[in-house]
Amino acid sequence: MASFNRTKALLERASETEFVLDLNKPWEENAKTLRTIAGDAWRLRVVLANGIFDEPASLAKTLQQCYSLLQEGHYTDESPKALPEMLEVVPLLAGEGACRLAKGYSPVACLGGTFDHLHAGHKVLLAVAAAIATEKMLIGVSGDPLLTNKTNAEVLEPWHNRAKVVSEFVAAMRPDLPLTLDWLPDAFGPSLWPTSTALVVSEETAGGGQAVNDKRLELNLRPLDIVVTPLVLEGHAASADSPSKTGEKESSSSIRKKHAGLQALRRCWFAVADALKLDEERSEMWARLLAGVASASVLEARLSGRVPPLEMQRERLEASMQDLQEPIAAGKSLAFCLAAAVGASEADSEVHRSTELQEVLLQLLDREFNGTRTAALEAAQRTLQSLRRAPQSKV
């Protein structure tokens, strides 16, 4: 019953919430708060207030720790787990309670990247650049010449979409700051503009900062101040002061692979919901729940070296969206949706928890339909039982 009630609460989770984190409070208290609020909404924005940082790298480390703690909040011993659609952690950079740097300000901060499916690593880079810039910010967004070898290119966002999301994210922090977005044809872009004074990079691309300064010296331009930010890892923090290094870095390529699966899951779910005559509002709420549970399952699988259930079921999802008017066909497609969101097989070390969640989701759906879709739900249950007997692949 506890698992049923927690799952039902996820279904009714708030759409969007903003929370102000007062950095004057002890870090242990703030860390506990972050773990607690992690599941408050499908879209959660945390604003850091009253922070004083020695240098930009200190701000970047705090942002990285906040993201890690928010992820950790989804990995308690309780089930189920459902990641939100969007997490943002940003410093308050103007007005009362604004965060400040003891040193490290620079007139014109620049950075570049693909910024595809904007993730926590991107957001840390952009927040640090917005914090240090006193006059202007320059951002290069990768154009077609830099995208030829990208994996899962079919779900790569168009340039104007990526640029728009970046612009909106920066404007929300620094509406006062002039911003120039440029189509990036190569590895340099705005970093070679004479007006640039600082370059923000991640640990992974720190070597590129030196390459930029070598090129600037060739062009008789002043070297840039290089600000290096830590990577944001998928997983959770071992402690507030020592983030775990057991996770993988959050990247656009891994997010694109997940997004392709989520698109298939969403299409299949809406086909099922339409066949079973679920109303539009409830159908959308269920789509959010299944996507959140699927995102958590993807992360768990990746960290344990397994192929995520979302990837294993993607072909079945794509192939099962036709001719769903018969209850048994709709039930089978529903089973594929649930298996993609939270897979379970005999090889799964957490088979009991996964199976329990699948059963809870079926119970909730039975309540949605007031017991009027029995044939479809029974078909879904039989299909899930057969899928659990299939061996699970390793990465």
Short mmCIF file of C-alpha atoms in Angstrom, two decimals, residues 125-314:
data_model
loop_
_atom_site.label_atom_id
_atom_site.label_comp_id
_atom_site.label_asym_id
_atom_site.label_seq_id
_atom_site.Cartn_x
_atom_site.Cartn_y
_atom_site.Cartn_z
CA LEU A 125 28.98 26.43 -17.65
CA LEU A 126 26.36 29.03 -18.57
CA ALA A 127 25.71 30.04 -14.95
CA VAL A 128 29.40 30.58 -14.25
CA ALA A 129 29.84 32.63 -17.43
CA ALA A 130 26.80 34.75 -16.54
CA ALA A 131 28.21 35.27 -13.03
CA ILE A 132 31.64 36.52 -14.12
CA ALA A 133 30.64 38.72 -17.08
CA THR A 134 30.36 42.41 -16.24
CA GLU A 135 29.73 43.83 -19.72
CA LYS A 136 28.73 41.11 -22.16
CA MET A 137 28.46 37.39 -22.82
CA LEU A 138 29.38 35.63 -26.08
CA ILE A 139 28.17 32.11 -26.84
CA GLY A 140 29.03 29.96 -29.83
CA VAL A 141 26.41 27.28 -30.58
CA SER A 142 27.74 24.46 -32.79
CA GLY A 143 26.66 24.55 -36.41
CA ASP A 144 26.38 21.72 -38.94
CA PRO A 145 30.14 21.27 -39.63
CA LEU A 146 30.66 20.25 -35.98
CA LEU A 147 27.72 17.81 -35.85
CA THR A 148 28.62 15.30 -38.57
CA ASN A 149 29.71 12.55 -36.17
CA LYS A 150 27.06 13.01 -33.46
CA THR A 151 25.31 9.84 -32.32
CA ASN A 152 21.49 9.60 -32.47
CA ALA A 153 21.53 12.54 -34.86
CA GLU A 154 17.82 12.01 -35.62
CA VAL A 155 16.90 13.55 -32.27
CA LEU A 156 19.51 16.33 -32.38
CA GLU A 157 17.74 19.63 -31.84
CA PRO A 158 17.89 22.23 -34.65
CA TRP A 159 20.31 25.13 -34.17
CA HIS A 160 17.60 27.73 -33.57
CA ASN A 161 16.02 25.55 -30.85
CA ARG A 162 19.32 25.08 -29.05
CA ALA A 163 20.15 28.77 -29.32
CA LYS A 164 16.70 29.75 -28.02
CA VAL A 165 16.97 27.53 -24.93
CA VAL A 166 20.45 28.87 -24.15
CA SER A 167 19.30 32.46 -24.57
CA GLU A 168 16.28 31.96 -22.31
CA PHE A 169 18.36 30.24 -19.62
CA VAL A 170 20.91 33.09 -19.53
CA ALA A 171 18.24 35.81 -19.68
CA ALA A 172 16.47 34.31 -16.66
CA MET A 173 19.67 34.82 -14.62
CA ARG A 174 20.96 38.06 -16.16
CA PRO A 175 18.25 40.02 -17.98
CA ASP A 176 20.57 43.03 -17.74
CA LEU A 177 23.47 41.38 -19.57
CA PRO A 178 23.90 41.87 -23.35
CA LEU A 179 24.20 38.47 -25.01
CA THR A 180 25.47 37.53 -28.46
CA LEU A 181 24.76 34.06 -29.84
CA ASP A 182 26.83 32.98 -32.84
CA TRP A 183 26.70 30.03 -35.24
CA LEU A 184 29.85 28.06 -34.38
CA PRO A 185 31.60 26.59 -37.47
CA ASP A 186 34.82 25.50 -35.75
CA ALA A 187 36.46 24.95 -32.36
CA PHE A 188 37.15 28.66 -31.76
CA GLY A 189 34.28 30.97 -32.64
CA PRO A 190 33.86 33.93 -30.22
CA SER A 191 36.94 32.88 -28.24
CA LEU A 192 39.05 34.52 -30.96
CA TRP A 193 37.08 37.75 -31.00
CA PRO A 194 39.28 40.65 -29.82
CA THR A 195 36.70 41.76 -27.25
CA SER A 196 36.63 38.41 -25.38
CA THR A 197 38.39 38.43 -22.00
CA ALA A 198 37.51 35.07 -20.37
CA LEU A 199 36.67 31.56 -21.57
CA VAL A 200 34.57 29.13 -19.51
CA VAL A 201 35.31 25.42 -20.12
CA SER A 202 34.64 22.09 -18.42
CA GLU A 203 37.27 19.77 -16.98
CA GLU A 204 36.83 17.64 -20.08
CA THR A 205 37.60 20.49 -22.50
CA ALA A 206 40.22 22.34 -20.42
CA GLY A 207 42.88 21.50 -23.01
CA GLY A 208 40.90 23.44 -25.56
CA GLY A 209 41.41 26.57 -23.46
CA GLN A 210 45.15 26.37 -23.99
CA ALA A 211 44.64 25.82 -27.71
CA VAL A 212 42.52 28.99 -27.82
CA ASN A 213 45.20 31.05 -26.09
CA ASP A 214 47.92 29.67 -28.36
CA LYS A 215 45.83 30.74 -31.36
CA ARG A 216 45.19 34.18 -29.85
CA LEU A 217 48.93 34.70 -29.37
CA GLU A 218 49.42 33.88 -33.06
CA LEU A 219 46.89 36.60 -33.83
CA ASN A 220 48.55 39.09 -31.44
CA LEU A 221 45.52 39.02 -29.12
CA ARG A 222 45.58 39.05 -25.34
CA PRO A 223 45.26 35.54 -23.79
CA LEU A 224 41.93 34.81 -22.14
CA ASP A 225 41.40 34.00 -18.49
CA ILE A 226 40.44 30.30 -18.47
CA VAL A 227 37.74 29.26 -15.98
CA VAL A 228 37.41 25.48 -15.52
CA THR A 229 34.17 23.99 -14.17
CA PRO A 230 33.76 20.44 -12.77
CA LEU A 231 31.85 17.76 -14.64
CA VAL A 232 28.33 16.95 -13.50
CA LEU A 233 28.09 13.18 -13.09
CA GLU A 234 25.06 10.96 -13.50
CA GLY A 235 24.53 9.30 -10.14
CA HIS A 236 24.58 10.81 -6.68
CA ALA A 237 26.96 12.48 -4.27
CA ALA A 238 28.70 10.45 -1.61
CA SER A 239 28.66 13.59 0.54
CA ALA A 240 28.21 17.31 0.12
CA ASP A 241 31.96 17.92 0.16
CA SER A 242 33.03 14.90 -1.88
CA PRO A 243 30.82 14.11 -4.85
CA SER A 244 30.93 10.48 -5.91
CA LYS A 245 33.05 9.73 -8.96
CA THR A 246 31.28 6.44 -9.62
CA GLY A 247 28.82 7.93 -12.10
CA GLU A 248 29.26 8.84 -15.73
CA LYS A 249 29.46 12.38 -16.96
CA GLU A 250 26.15 13.76 -18.09
CA SER A 251 26.39 14.26 -21.85
CA SER A 252 24.18 15.26 -24.75
CA SER A 253 24.93 11.94 -26.51
CA SER A 254 23.57 9.86 -23.62
CA ILE A 255 20.62 12.23 -23.31
CA ARG A 256 19.87 11.92 -27.06
CA LYS A 257 19.81 8.13 -26.77
CA LYS A 258 17.41 8.39 -23.84
CA HIS A 259 15.32 11.02 -25.62
CA ALA A 260 14.85 8.79 -28.68
CA GLY A 261 13.46 6.11 -26.37
CA LEU A 262 11.27 8.60 -24.51
CA GLN A 263 9.80 9.82 -27.80
CA ALA A 264 8.86 6.24 -28.71
CA LEU A 265 7.43 5.67 -25.23
CA ARG A 266 5.35 8.83 -25.44
CA ARG A 267 3.96 7.99 -28.89
CA CYS A 268 3.08 4.44 -27.85
CA TRP A 269 1.49 5.56 -24.59
CA PHE A 270 -0.74 8.13 -26.30
CA ALA A 271 -1.83 5.51 -28.83
CA VAL A 272 -2.77 3.20 -25.96
CA ALA A 273 -4.49 5.98 -24.00
CA ASP A 274 -6.51 6.93 -27.05
CA ALA A 275 -7.55 3.31 -27.66
CA LEU A 276 -8.59 2.92 -24.02
CA LYS A 277 -10.44 6.27 -24.04
CA LEU A 278 -8.43 7.95 -21.29
CA ASP A 279 -9.15 11.70 -21.19
CA GLU A 280 -6.48 14.10 -22.44
CA GLU A 281 -5.52 15.66 -19.09
CA ARG A 282 -5.08 12.33 -17.32
CA SER A 283 -3.28 10.90 -20.32
CA GLU A 284 -0.73 13.74 -20.16
CA MET A 285 -0.21 13.18 -16.42
CA TRP A 286 0.46 9.50 -17.05
CA ALA A 287 2.86 10.37 -19.87
CA ARG A 288 4.88 12.48 -17.43
CA LEU A 289 4.89 9.71 -14.84
CA LEU A 290 6.04 7.03 -17.29
CA ALA A 291 8.76 9.33 -18.68
CA GLY A 292 10.00 10.16 -15.16
CA VAL A 293 10.11 6.51 -14.12
CA ALA A 294 11.80 5.58 -17.42
CA SER A 295 14.47 8.27 -16.93
CA ALA A 296 15.25 6.91 -13.48
CA SER A 297 15.44 3.37 -14.87
CA VAL A 298 17.84 4.50 -17.60
CA LEU A 299 20.16 6.04 -15.03
CA GLU A 300 20.04 3.00 -12.74
CA ALA A 301 20.78 0.65 -15.63
CA ARG A 302 23.68 2.74 -16.95
CA LEU A 303 25.29 2.93 -13.51
CA SER A 304 25.04 -0.86 -13.08
CA GLY A 305 26.30 -1.71 -16.56
CA ARG A 306 22.99 -2.92 -18.02
CA VAL A 307 21.19 -1.91 -21.18
CA PRO A 308 18.34 0.38 -20.05
CA PRO A 309 14.86 -1.14 -20.44
CA LEU A 310 13.89 1.89 -22.53
CA GLU A 311 16.45 0.87 -25.16
CA MET A 312 15.51 -2.82 -24.99
CA GLN A 313 11.82 -2.09 -25.61
CA ARG A 314 12.16 0.74 -28.13
#
